[in-house]
Each structure stands twice: as structure tokens, then as C-alpha cells.
PDB file of C-alpha atoms in Angstrom:
ATOM      1  CA  MET N  97      61.911 -43.977  -0.667  1.00 63.00           C
ATOM      2  CA  ALA N  98      61.552 -42.091   2.612  1.00 81.00           C
ATOM      3  CA  LEU N  99      61.436 -43.523   6.077  1.00 83.00           C
ATOM      4  CA  THR N 100      58.850 -42.615   8.710  1.00 85.00           C
ATOM      5  CA  ASN N 101      58.160 -43.771  12.231  1.00 86.00           C
ATOM      6  CA  CYS N 102      55.316 -46.192  13.057  1.00 85.00           C
ATOM      7  CA  THR N 103      52.602 -44.504  15.064  1.00 83.00           C
ATOM      8  CA  GLU N 104      52.312 -47.523  17.392  1.00 84.00           C
ATOM      9  CA  CYS N 105      55.814 -48.848  18.082  1.00 87.00           C
ATOM     10  CA  ASN N 106      57.918 -45.964  16.767  1.00 86.00           C
ATOM     11  CA  HIS N 107      59.933 -48.344  14.551  1.00 83.00           C
ATOM     12  CA  GLN N 108      61.252 -46.869  11.298  1.00 85.00           C
ATOM     13  CA  ILE N 109      59.300 -48.047   8.271  1.00 84.00           C
ATOM     14  CA  SER N 110      59.098 -47.206   4.607  1.00 82.00           C
ATOM     15  CA  SER N 111      56.661 -44.466   3.713  1.00 79.00           C
ATOM     16  CA  SER N 112      55.229 -46.763   0.998  1.00 82.00           C
ATOM     17  CA  ALA N 113      54.526 -49.667   3.429  1.00 82.00           C
ATOM     18  CA  GLU N 114      50.888 -50.309   4.268  1.00 83.00           C
ATOM     19  CA  THR N 115      51.602 -52.019   7.590  1.00 86.00           C
ATOM     20  CA  CYS N 116      54.450 -51.856  10.105  1.00 86.00           C
ATOM     21  CA  PRO N 117      56.712 -54.983   9.682  1.00 84.00           C
ATOM     22  CA  ASN N 118      57.546 -54.797  13.408  1.00 85.00           C
ATOM     23  CA  CYS N 119      54.081 -54.622  15.055  1.00 86.00           C
ATOM     24  CA  GLY N 120      51.672 -55.137  12.108  1.00 83.00           C
ATOM     25  CA  VAL N 121      49.656 -51.968  12.710  1.00 83.00           C
ATOM     26  CA  ARG N 122      48.130 -50.581   9.583  1.00 81.00           C
ATOM     27  CA  ARG N 123      49.616 -47.348   8.611  1.00 68.00           C
ATOM     28  CA  HIS N 124      47.057 -44.529   8.377  1.00 63.00           C
ATOM     29  CA  ALA N 125      47.220 -42.899   5.038  1.00 52.00           C
ATOM     30  CA  ALA N 126      47.041 -39.163   5.098  1.00 51.00           C
ATOM     31  CA  PRO N 127      43.788 -37.967   3.643  1.00 49.00           C
ATOM     32  CA  SER N 128      44.187 -36.976   0.044  1.00 50.00           C
ATOM     33  CA  VAL N 129      43.473 -33.368  -0.655  1.00 53.00           C
ATOM     34  CA  GLU N 130      41.993 -32.743  -4.039  1.00 59.00           C
ATOM     35  CA  LYS N 131      43.252 -29.595  -5.535  1.00 64.00           C
ATOM     36  CA  ARG N 132      40.793 -27.873  -7.810  1.00 67.00           C
ATOM     37  CA  HIS N 133      41.705 -25.615 -10.582  1.00 74.00           C
ATOM     38  CA  PRO N 134      41.511 -21.951  -9.428  1.00 77.00           C
ATOM     39  CA  VAL N 135      39.265 -21.054 -12.375  1.00 78.00           C
ATOM     40  CA  LEU N 136      36.676 -23.577 -11.145  1.00 80.00           C
ATOM     41  CA  ASN N 137      36.777 -21.997  -7.671  1.00 84.00           C
ATOM     42  CA  VAL N 138      36.122 -18.547  -9.174  1.00 86.00           C
ATOM     43  CA  ILE N 139      33.274 -19.842 -11.345  1.00 88.00           C
ATOM     44  CA  GLY N 140      31.712 -21.565  -8.316  1.00 88.00           C
ATOM     45  CA  ALA N 141      31.914 -18.358  -6.284  1.00 89.00           C
ATOM     46  CA  ILE N 142      30.314 -16.337  -9.100  1.00 92.00           C
ATOM     47  CA  VAL N 143      27.453 -18.827  -9.444  1.00 92.00           C
ATOM     48  CA  PHE N 144      26.893 -18.722  -5.666  1.00 93.00           C
ATOM     49  CA  VAL N 145      26.761 -14.899  -5.653  1.00 93.00           C
ATOM     50  CA  ILE N 146      24.288 -14.874  -8.571  1.00 94.00           C
ATOM     51  CA  VAL N 147      21.998 -17.384  -6.844  1.00 94.00           C
ATOM     52  CA  VAL N 148      22.037 -15.372  -3.609  1.00 93.00           C
ATOM     53  CA  PHE N 149      21.330 -12.156  -5.539  1.00 92.00           C
ATOM     54  CA  VAL N 150      18.362 -13.692  -7.397  1.00 92.00           C
ATOM     55  CA  VAL N 151      16.885 -15.029  -4.151  1.00 91.00           C
ATOM     56  CA  LEU N 152      17.231 -11.644  -2.445  1.00 89.00           C
ATOM     57  CA  VAL N 153      15.657  -9.824  -5.396  1.00 87.00           C
ATOM     58  CA  LYS N 154      12.700 -12.230  -5.414  1.00 85.00           C
ATOM     59  CA  LEU N 155      12.166 -11.809  -1.674  1.00 83.00           C
ATOM     60  CA  GLY N 156      12.505  -8.048  -1.961  1.00 76.00           C
ATOM     61  CA  SER N 157       9.987  -7.830  -4.797  1.00 67.00           C
ATOM     62  CA  LYS N 158       7.431  -9.854  -2.836  1.00 64.00           C
ATOM     63  CA  SER N 159       7.717  -7.620   0.207  1.00 60.00           C
ATOM     64  CA  GLY N 160       7.786  -4.535  -2.036  1.00 54.00           C
ATOM     65  CA  ASN N 161       4.526  -5.569  -3.697  1.00 53.00           C
ATOM     66  CA  GLN N 162       2.872  -5.876  -0.329  1.00 55.00           C
ATOM     67  CA  ALA N 163       4.032  -2.434   0.674  1.00 55.00           C
ATOM     68  CA  THR N 164       2.880  -0.777  -2.531  1.00 62.00           C
ATOM     69  CA  ALA N 165      -0.397  -2.649  -2.855  1.00 68.00           C
ATOM     70  CA  PRO N 166      -3.296  -0.201  -2.825  1.00 76.00           C
ATOM     71  CA  GLN N 167      -4.816   0.055   0.610  1.00 86.00           C
ATOM     72  CA  PRO N 168      -8.614  -0.126   0.850  1.00 90.00           C
ATOM     73  CA  LYS N 169     -10.083   3.337   1.231  1.00 90.00           C
ATOM     74  CA  PRO N 170     -13.338   5.170   0.653  1.00 93.00           C
ATOM     75  CA  ASN N 171     -13.723   7.373  -2.416  1.00 93.00           C
ATOM     76  CA  PHE N 172     -16.782   9.622  -2.309  1.00 95.00           C
ATOM     77  CA  GLU N 173     -18.090  11.304  -5.453  1.00 95.00           C
ATOM     78  CA  VAL N 174     -21.038  13.539  -6.292  1.00 96.00           C
ATOM     79  CA  VAL N 175     -23.453  11.730  -8.606  1.00 95.00           C
ATOM     80  CA  ASP N 176     -26.439  14.111  -8.645  1.00 93.00           C
ATOM     81  CA  ARG N 177     -27.393  17.607  -7.499  1.00 93.00           C
ATOM     82  CA  LEU N 178     -30.509  19.737  -7.637  1.00 92.00           C
ATOM     83  CA  SER N 179     -32.219  22.523  -5.730  1.00 89.00           C
ATOM     84  CA  ASP N 180     -35.728  23.743  -4.923  1.00 87.00           C
ATOM     85  CA  ASP N 181     -37.407  26.372  -2.778  1.00 83.00           C
ATOM     86  CA  ASN N 182     -39.763  24.033  -0.884  1.00 83.00           C
ATOM     87  CA  CYS N 183     -38.422  25.244   2.443  1.00 82.00           C
ATOM     88  CA  THR N 184     -39.901  28.716   1.891  1.00 81.00           C
ATOM     89  CA  HIS N 185     -42.580  29.628   4.474  1.00 79.00           C
ATOM     90  CA  LEU N 186     -44.772  32.699   4.028  1.00 76.00           C
ATOM     91  CA  ASP N 187     -42.308  35.550   3.607  1.00 75.00           C
ATOM     92  CA  ASP N 188     -39.150  33.603   4.615  1.00 81.00           C
ATOM     93  CA  TYR N 189     -37.497  32.669   1.349  1.00 84.00           C
ATOM     94  CA  CYS N 190     -35.269  29.576   1.465  1.00 87.00           C
ATOM     95  CA  ILE N 191     -33.685  27.165  -0.975  1.00 90.00           C
ATOM     96  CA  ARG N 192     -32.744  23.531  -0.521  1.00 92.00           C
ATOM     97  CA  ILE N 193     -29.694  22.004  -2.107  1.00 94.00           C
ATOM     98  CA  HIS N 194     -29.918  18.229  -2.645  1.00 95.00           C
ATOM     99  CA  CYS N 195     -26.615  16.453  -3.197  1.00 96.00           C
ATOM    100  CA  THR N 196     -26.300  12.710  -3.867  1.00 97.00           C
ATOM    101  CA  TYR N 197     -22.989  11.151  -2.886  1.00 96.00           C
ATOM    102  CA  ARG N 198     -21.681   7.655  -3.689  1.00 97.00           C
ATOM    103  CA  ASN N 199     -18.768   5.732  -2.225  1.00 96.00           C
ATOM    104  CA  ALA N 200     -16.902   4.468  -5.313  1.00 95.00           C
ATOM    105  CA  GLY N 201     -14.014   3.213  -3.164  1.00 92.00           C
ATOM    106  CA  ASN N 202     -13.203  -0.283  -1.948  1.00 92.00           C
ATOM    107  CA  ALA N 203     -13.748   0.368   1.776  1.00 93.00           C
ATOM    108  CA  ALA N 204     -16.390   1.877   4.008  1.00 94.00           C
ATOM    109  CA  GLY N 205     -15.632   5.283   5.400  1.00 93.00           C
ATOM    110  CA  ARG N 206     -16.678   8.670   6.704  1.00 94.00           C
ATOM    111  CA  MET N 207     -15.982  11.849   4.796  1.00 94.00           C
ATOM    112  CA  ARG N 208     -17.046  15.454   5.061  1.00 95.00           C
ATOM    113  CA  VAL N 209     -19.463  16.569   2.324  1.00 96.00           C
ATOM    114  CA  ARG N 210     -20.637  20.106   1.724  1.00 95.00           C
ATOM    115  CA  ALA N 211     -22.909  22.389  -0.286  1.00 95.00           C
ATOM    116  CA  LYS N 212     -22.062  25.974  -1.205  1.00 95.00           C
ATOM    117  CA  ALA N 213     -24.435  28.617  -2.548  1.00 93.00           C
ATOM    118  CA  PHE N 214     -23.487  31.618  -4.720  1.00 92.00           C
ATOM    119  CA  SER N 215     -25.352  34.550  -6.221  1.00 89.00           C
ATOM    120  CA  ASP N 216     -24.407  37.200  -8.759  1.00 87.00           C
ATOM    121  CA  LYS N 217     -25.102  39.910  -6.205  1.00 86.00           C
ATOM    122  CA  ARG N 218     -23.312  38.531  -3.107  1.00 88.00           C
ATOM    123  CA  GLY N 219     -20.921  35.872  -4.367  1.00 91.00           C
ATOM    124  CA  GLN N 220     -20.677  32.903  -1.991  1.00 91.00           C
ATOM    125  CA  PHE N 221     -23.210  33.402   0.768  1.00 91.00           C
ATOM    126  CA  ALA N 222     -23.602  29.905   2.266  1.00 92.00           C
ATOM    127  CA  ASP N 223     -21.375  26.931   3.054  1.00 95.00           C
ATOM    128  CA  TYR N 224     -22.902  23.937   4.838  1.00 95.00           C
ATOM    129  CA  TYR N 225     -21.242  20.625   5.609  1.00 94.00           C
ATOM    130  CA  SER N 226     -21.973  17.267   7.167  1.00 95.00           C
ATOM    131  CA  ASP N 227     -20.026  14.098   7.922  1.00 95.00           C
ATOM    132  CA  LEU N 228     -21.335  11.174   5.896  1.00 95.00           C
ATOM    133  CA  TYR N 229     -20.626   7.445   6.348  1.00 96.00           C
ATOM    134  CA  LEU N 230     -21.063   5.128   3.341  1.00 96.00           C
ATOM    135  CA  GLU N 231     -20.273   1.488   2.603  1.00 96.00           C
ATOM    136  CA  PRO N 232     -18.594   0.687  -0.757  1.00 95.00           C
ATOM    137  CA  GLY N 233     -21.109   1.163  -3.606  1.00 95.00           C
ATOM    138  CA  GLU N 234     -23.659   2.821  -1.303  1.00 96.00           C
ATOM    139  CA  GLN N 235     -25.103   6.234  -2.121  1.00 95.00           C
ATOM    140  CA  GLN N 236     -27.135   8.753  -0.162  1.00 96.00           C
ATOM    141  CA  ARG N 237     -28.847  12.063  -0.852  1.00 96.00           C
ATOM    142  CA  MET N 238     -28.100  14.879   1.578  1.00 95.00           C
ATOM    143  CA  THR N 239     -30.351  17.941   1.828  1.00 95.00           C
ATOM    144  CA  PHE N 240     -28.970  21.294   2.928  1.00 94.00           C
ATOM    145  CA  ASN N 241     -31.431  24.093   3.773  1.00 92.00           C
ATOM    146  CA  VAL N 242     -30.113  27.553   2.895  1.00 90.00           C
ATOM    147  CA  PRO N 243     -32.228  30.204   4.665  1.00 89.00           C
ATOM    148  CA  GLU N 244     -29.670  32.905   3.813  1.00 88.00           C
ATOM    149  CA  ALA N 245     -31.051  33.047   0.255  1.00 86.00           C
ATOM    150  CA  THR N 246     -33.202  36.076  -0.511  1.00 85.00           C
ATOM    151  CA  LEU N 247     -35.534  37.001  -3.343  1.00 82.00           C
ATOM    152  CA  GLU N 248     -33.033  39.722  -4.286  1.00 82.00           C
ATOM    153  CA  ASP N 249     -30.373  37.095  -5.041  1.00 79.00           C
ATOM    154  CA  THR N 250     -30.327  36.615  -8.778  1.00 75.00           C
ATOM    155  CA  ASN N 251     -29.003  33.607 -10.613  1.00 85.00           C
ATOM    156  CA  ILE N 252     -28.328  31.417  -7.563  1.00 88.00           C
ATOM    157  CA  LYS N 253     -25.763  28.699  -8.227  1.00 91.00           C
ATOM    158  CA  TYR N 254     -24.641  25.923  -5.948  1.00 93.00           C
ATOM    159  CA  GLN N 255     -21.952  23.289  -5.632  1.00 94.00           C
ATOM    160  CA  CYS N 256     -21.901  19.878  -4.022  1.00 96.00           C
ATOM    161  CA  LEU N 257     -18.420  18.943  -2.825  1.00 95.00           C
ATOM    162  CA  VAL N 258     -16.472  16.260  -0.985  1.00 95.00           C
ATOM    163  CA  ASP N 259     -13.655  17.496   1.245  1.00 92.00           C
ATOM    164  CA  THR N 260     -10.332  15.771   0.694  1.00 82.00           C
ATOM    165  CA  PRO N 261      -9.041  13.997   3.797  1.00 70.00           C
TER     166      PRO N 261
END
């Protein structure tokens, strides 16, 4: 049995006594420290790290999905094309190229559309363009007059195109 001093009167008392026999002050017991097994501490730390990792991965995947989500944008496509020579007047030969464009995208937008004309004799001899604005699902026919065409041009071909942004 060990002796200690009373915290109040400084009288020597037994370390197993609950109160001081001299002054009656209750002796304050030192707080008990629970010692855990080291393996339990390691397991607890591993579980904590796994939980933090899972939370970070979940948060990262949510923000990653937002960053990679497709952004609304227009997507123009050619849906019809034809030509005629109704712009010819007297001896001035001319052809018209009619191109129908549709916005198949999920947003309104403006894009450059064009018509090119080719002949066996001269190759490409005309290239006309225009900026076109369409809402999603909307379509519009554009007419391009090509006065450069001549009666000597044989086998005239044409293209309707959408320029890539």
C-alpha cells in the first residue's frame, strides 16, 4: 500500500483511501484510461480511411458527370437538295441550287451553310454561303443563284454543305 498526500491538507494518506481521515475531503480518483488492443486501433483507422475514400469517390463522380455531360449545341444537317434553271433570263443562263437544312441538335444556333457547283468542263466553278439560324427541330430551305453556269457546262453537279464550327 502506497502513501500519497491529501490535496487539501497535505496529510499523508493511503492511496486506497476514498477520503482523507484528517480533513474528510474526498480523494479524486485519477481518470481511468482504457487501453485498447493495437489491432483494434489499426482496424478502426483502416475503416476510417475506406469511408473517406468512398465519400471522395462519390463526390468526384458527381462532379465528373456534370463536367462530361453533353452540352446543348446545334447540329445542322442537309435533308434535301435540288436544282433548277428558273433564274435564266433571255440569254443569261443561270441555275438555282435549293438546299434544305435542319437543326437536329438540342440547342438553337447559327451555322454557315453553303452550296458548291461543279461541271465536267471547269470543275468547281461556284461556292456560295450564308449564315443560317435555326431552333432545334426547325428546318429551312435556302436558295443559291449561280449565274456563273453556262450552257457549255455539261453534267453540272452540286453539293449542299454545313461548315463545321
